[in-house]
PDB file of C-alpha atoms in Angstrom:
ATOM      1  CA  MET A 420     -22.299 -63.843 -32.856  1.00  0.00           C
ATOM      2  CA  THR A 421     -18.965 -65.328 -31.805  1.00  0.00           C
ATOM      3  CA  SER A 422     -17.432 -68.171 -33.740  1.00  0.00           C
ATOM      4  CA  ARG A 423     -17.535 -71.521 -32.027  1.00  0.00           C
ATOM      5  CA  ARG A 424     -14.335 -73.281 -31.205  1.00  0.00           C
ATOM      6  CA  PRO A 425     -13.507 -76.257 -29.029  1.00  0.00           C
ATOM      7  CA  ASP A 426     -12.805 -75.545 -25.380  1.00  0.00           C
ATOM      8  CA  LEU A 427      -9.138 -75.074 -24.554  1.00  0.00           C
ATOM      9  CA  ALA A 428      -8.976 -78.320 -22.573  1.00  0.00           C
ATOM     10  CA  ALA A 429     -10.460 -80.178 -25.542  1.00  0.00           C
ATOM     11  CA  MET A 430      -7.602 -78.878 -27.683  1.00  0.00           C
ATOM     12  CA  ILE A 431      -4.753 -78.969 -25.181  1.00  0.00           C
ATOM     13  CA  GLY A 432      -5.602 -82.360 -23.649  1.00  0.00           C
ATOM     14  CA  PRO A 433      -4.912 -84.374 -26.820  1.00  0.00           C
ATOM     15  CA  LEU A 434      -1.807 -82.292 -27.523  1.00  0.00           C
ATOM     16  CA  GLY A 435      -0.566 -82.994 -23.991  1.00  0.00           C
ATOM     17  CA  ARG A 436      -1.110 -86.724 -24.452  1.00  0.00           C
ATOM     18  CA  THR A 437       0.751 -86.586 -27.768  1.00  0.00           C
ATOM     19  CA  LEU A 438       3.677 -84.822 -26.109  1.00  0.00           C
ATOM     20  CA  LEU A 439       3.765 -87.300 -23.217  1.00  0.00           C
ATOM     21  CA  ALA A 440       3.801 -90.202 -25.687  1.00  0.00           C
ATOM     22  CA  LEU A 441       6.600 -88.473 -27.588  1.00  0.00           C
ATOM     23  CA  GLU A 442       8.654 -87.975 -24.413  1.00  0.00           C
ATOM     24  CA  ALA A 443       8.159 -91.417 -22.855  1.00  0.00           C
ATOM     25  CA  PRO A 444      10.633 -93.379 -25.008  1.00  0.00           C
ATOM     26  CA  ILE A 445      13.199 -90.574 -24.770  1.00  0.00           C
ATOM     27  CA  LEU A 446      12.957 -90.505 -20.981  1.00  0.00           C
ATOM     28  CA  GLU A 447      13.213 -94.299 -20.854  1.00  0.00           C
ATOM     29  CA  ALA A 448      16.291 -94.260 -23.101  1.00  0.00           C
ATOM     30  CA  HIS A 449      17.914 -91.808 -20.683  1.00  0.00           C
ATOM     31  CA  GLY A 450      16.897 -93.807 -17.602  1.00  0.00           C
ATOM     32  CA  LEU A 451      14.488 -91.205 -16.252  1.00  0.00           C
ATOM     33  CA  ALA A 452      10.888 -91.325 -15.117  1.00  0.00           C
ATOM     34  CA  MET A 453       8.713 -88.285 -15.831  1.00  0.00           C
ATOM     35  CA  TRP A 454       8.836 -87.071 -12.204  1.00  0.00           C
ATOM     36  CA  ALA A 455      12.629 -87.507 -12.041  1.00  0.00           C
ATOM     37  CA  TYR A 456      12.978 -85.432 -15.207  1.00  0.00           C
ATOM     38  CA  ALA A 457      10.689 -82.775 -13.700  1.00  0.00           C
ATOM     39  CA  VAL A 458      12.947 -82.639 -10.630  1.00  0.00           C
ATOM     40  CA  LEU A 459      16.084 -82.195 -12.739  1.00  0.00           C
ATOM     41  CA  LEU A 460      14.416 -79.505 -14.865  1.00  0.00           C
ATOM     42  CA  ASN A 461      13.485 -77.549 -11.755  1.00  0.00           C
ATOM     43  CA  LEU A 462      16.875 -77.574 -10.083  1.00  0.00           C
ATOM     44  CA  ASP A 463      18.922 -74.705 -11.441  1.00  0.00           C
ATOM     45  CA  ASP A 464      22.559 -74.175 -10.666  1.00  0.00           C
ATOM     46  CA  GLU A 465      21.604 -71.576  -8.046  1.00  0.00           C
ATOM     47  CA  PRO A 466      19.906 -71.259  -5.688  1.00  0.00           C
ATOM     48  CA  VAL A 467      19.399 -74.616  -4.046  1.00  0.00           C
ATOM     49  CA  ARG A 468      15.807 -75.510  -3.296  1.00  0.00           C
ATOM     50  CA  THR A 469      14.092 -77.129  -0.375  1.00  0.00           C
ATOM     51  CA  GLN A 470      12.320 -80.436  -0.957  1.00  0.00           C
ATOM     52  CA  SER A 471       9.042 -78.758  -0.093  1.00  0.00           C
ATOM     53  CA  ALA A 472       9.543 -75.871  -2.544  1.00  0.00           C
ATOM     54  CA  LEU A 473      10.526 -78.286  -5.288  1.00  0.00           C
ATOM     55  CA  ALA A 474       7.446 -80.457  -4.710  1.00  0.00           C
ATOM     56  CA  ASP A 475       5.245 -77.353  -4.912  1.00  0.00           C
ATOM     57  CA  ALA A 476       6.991 -76.155  -8.093  1.00  0.00           C
ATOM     58  CA  ILE A 477       6.437 -79.420  -9.965  1.00  0.00           C
ATOM     59  CA  GLY A 478       3.019 -80.185  -8.512  1.00  0.00           C
ATOM     60  CA  ALA A 479       4.129 -83.333  -6.716  1.00  0.00           C
ATOM     61  CA  ASP A 480       2.999 -84.639  -3.352  1.00  0.00           C
ATOM     62  CA  LYS A 481       5.695 -83.848  -0.770  1.00  0.00           C
ATOM     63  CA  THR A 482       5.704 -87.367   0.657  1.00  0.00           C
ATOM     64  CA  ARG A 483       5.665 -89.199  -2.675  1.00  0.00           C
ATOM     65  CA  ILE A 484       8.605 -87.230  -4.084  1.00  0.00           C
ATOM     66  CA  ILE A 485      10.981 -88.609  -1.429  1.00  0.00           C
ATOM     67  CA  ARG A 486      11.438 -91.909  -3.305  1.00  0.00           C
ATOM     68  CA  ILE A 487      12.314 -90.023  -6.495  1.00  0.00           C
ATOM     69  CA  LEU A 488      14.801 -87.843  -4.628  1.00  0.00           C
ATOM     70  CA  ASP A 489      16.324 -90.927  -2.976  1.00  0.00           C
ATOM     71  CA  ASP A 490      16.857 -92.519  -6.411  1.00  0.00           C
ATOM     72  CA  LEU A 491      18.344 -89.364  -7.964  1.00  0.00           C
ATOM     73  CA  THR A 492      20.643 -88.965  -4.948  1.00  0.00           C
ATOM     74  CA  ALA A 493      21.791 -92.598  -5.125  1.00  0.00           C
ATOM     75  CA  ARG A 494      22.553 -92.119  -8.827  1.00  0.00           C
ATOM     76  CA  GLY A 495      24.651 -89.029  -8.090  1.00  0.00           C
ATOM     77  CA  LEU A 496      22.320 -86.719 -10.045  1.00  0.00           C
ATOM     78  CA  ILE A 497      21.308 -84.496  -7.120  1.00  0.00           C
ATOM     79  CA  GLU A 498      22.638 -83.744  -3.660  1.00  0.00           C
ATOM     80  CA  ARG A 499      20.592 -83.323  -0.489  1.00  0.00           C
ATOM     81  CA  ARG A 500      21.966 -81.740   2.609  1.00  0.00           C
ATOM     82  CA  PRO A 501      20.543 -80.332   5.819  1.00  0.00           C
ATOM     83  CA  ASP A 502      19.759 -76.631   5.843  1.00  0.00           C
ATOM     84  CA  PRO A 503      22.201 -74.996   8.271  1.00  0.00           C
ATOM     85  CA  ALA A 504      19.369 -72.721   9.448  1.00  0.00           C
ATOM     86  CA  ASP A 505      16.928 -75.598  10.067  1.00  0.00           C
ATOM     87  CA  ARG A 506      18.219 -79.174  10.196  1.00  0.00           C
ATOM     88  CA  ARG A 507      14.710 -80.542   9.599  1.00  0.00           C
ATOM     89  CA  VAL A 508      14.807 -79.047   6.092  1.00  0.00           C
ATOM     90  CA  ARG A 509      16.731 -80.645   3.227  1.00  0.00           C
ATOM     91  CA  LEU A 510      18.320 -78.482   0.544  1.00  0.00           C
ATOM     92  CA  LEU A 511      18.582 -79.856  -2.978  1.00  0.00           C
ATOM     93  CA  SER A 512      21.074 -79.109  -5.691  1.00  0.00           C
ATOM     94  CA  ILE A 513      21.810 -80.667  -9.054  1.00  0.00           C
ATOM     95  CA  THR A 514      25.217 -82.269  -9.639  1.00  0.00           C
ATOM     96  CA  ALA A 515      27.330 -81.951 -12.769  1.00  0.00           C
ATOM     97  CA  ALA A 516      26.187 -85.452 -13.797  1.00  0.00           C
ATOM     98  CA  GLY A 517      22.561 -84.461 -13.209  1.00  0.00           C
ATOM     99  CA  ARG A 518      23.027 -81.311 -15.274  1.00  0.00           C
ATOM    100  CA  ARG A 519      24.529 -83.302 -18.162  1.00  0.00           C
ATOM    101  CA  LEU A 520      21.723 -85.869 -18.083  1.00  0.00           C
ATOM    102  CA  ARG A 521      19.059 -83.149 -17.843  1.00  0.00           C
ATOM    103  CA  ASP A 522      20.537 -81.177 -20.738  1.00  0.00           C
ATOM    104  CA  THR A 523      21.007 -84.242 -22.963  1.00  0.00           C
ATOM    105  CA  THR A 524      17.483 -85.451 -22.268  1.00  0.00           C
ATOM    106  CA  GLN A 525      15.975 -82.016 -22.826  1.00  0.00           C
ATOM    107  CA  ALA A 526      17.839 -81.631 -26.133  1.00  0.00           C
ATOM    108  CA  ALA A 527      16.471 -84.989 -27.337  1.00  0.00           C
ATOM    109  CA  ILE A 528      12.927 -84.079 -26.279  1.00  0.00           C
ATOM    110  CA  GLN A 529      13.105 -80.683 -27.945  1.00  0.00           C
ATOM    111  CA  THR A 530      14.420 -82.258 -31.163  1.00  0.00           C
ATOM    112  CA  ALA A 531      11.376 -84.524 -31.200  1.00  0.00           C
ATOM    113  CA  GLU A 532       9.119 -81.579 -30.390  1.00  0.00           C
ATOM    114  CA  ASN A 533      10.602 -79.673 -33.311  1.00  0.00           C
ATOM    115  CA  ASP A 534       9.348 -82.402 -35.638  1.00  0.00           C
ATOM    116  CA  LEU A 535       5.845 -81.678 -34.345  1.00  0.00           C
ATOM    117  CA  LEU A 536       6.346 -77.918 -34.495  1.00  0.00           C
ATOM    118  CA  ASP A 537       7.501 -78.232 -38.111  1.00  0.00           C
ATOM    119  CA  ARG A 538       3.808 -78.496 -39.022  1.00  0.00           C
ATOM    120  CA  LEU A 539       3.645 -74.754 -38.312  1.00  0.00           C
ATOM    121  CA  THR A 540       5.106 -71.943 -40.348  1.00  0.00           C
ATOM    122  CA  PRO A 541       7.949 -70.088 -38.613  1.00  0.00           C
ATOM    123  CA  ALA A 542       5.567 -67.225 -37.775  1.00  0.00           C
ATOM    124  CA  GLU A 543       2.933 -69.626 -36.404  1.00  0.00           C
ATOM    125  CA  ARG A 544       5.584 -71.408 -34.343  1.00  0.00           C
ATOM    126  CA  ALA A 545       6.825 -68.150 -32.813  1.00  0.00           C
ATOM    127  CA  THR A 546       3.267 -67.033 -32.046  1.00  0.00           C
ATOM    128  CA  PHE A 547       2.344 -70.436 -30.570  1.00  0.00           C
ATOM    129  CA  LEU A 548       5.398 -70.572 -28.293  1.00  0.00           C
ATOM    130  CA  THR A 549       4.928 -66.964 -27.180  1.00  0.00           C
ATOM    131  CA  ALA A 550       1.256 -67.594 -26.416  1.00  0.00           C
ATOM    132  CA  LEU A 551       2.076 -70.737 -24.396  1.00  0.00           C
ATOM    133  CA  GLN A 552       4.653 -68.855 -22.351  1.00  0.00           C
ATOM    134  CA  LYS A 553       2.162 -66.076 -21.615  1.00  0.00           C
ATOM    135  CA  LEU A 554      -0.533 -68.562 -20.546  1.00  0.00           C
ATOM    136  CA  LEU A 555       1.842 -70.349 -18.185  1.00  0.00           C
TER     137      LEU A 555
END
């Protein structure tokens, strides 16, 4: 007989809500909405991404992400330019200011996450983080 445990969603759902509640004030303090932060996290220095590829990567609707990209562009956090191979396509890249804001925000979020992770022993923490990465 197997031991009974809660379903994964029953365990991960509350943890996800806890993490979102933890991140919300940090994002607000840095002037970012959750979707804007997701955009910045998914724009690496190279290569540039298309708007469509970025929307797919973060699980956002392609039409609804335009407003977020407009705001980040106006704030000088990302750049959008036509693809030389197809002018209908927009290429995205993160600016130095966007990189700084992303890195500062991520550091603050991970500091807060560490407070939560401190409930685990170092071995449990390593195992937990490794397991999460494998499941992603």
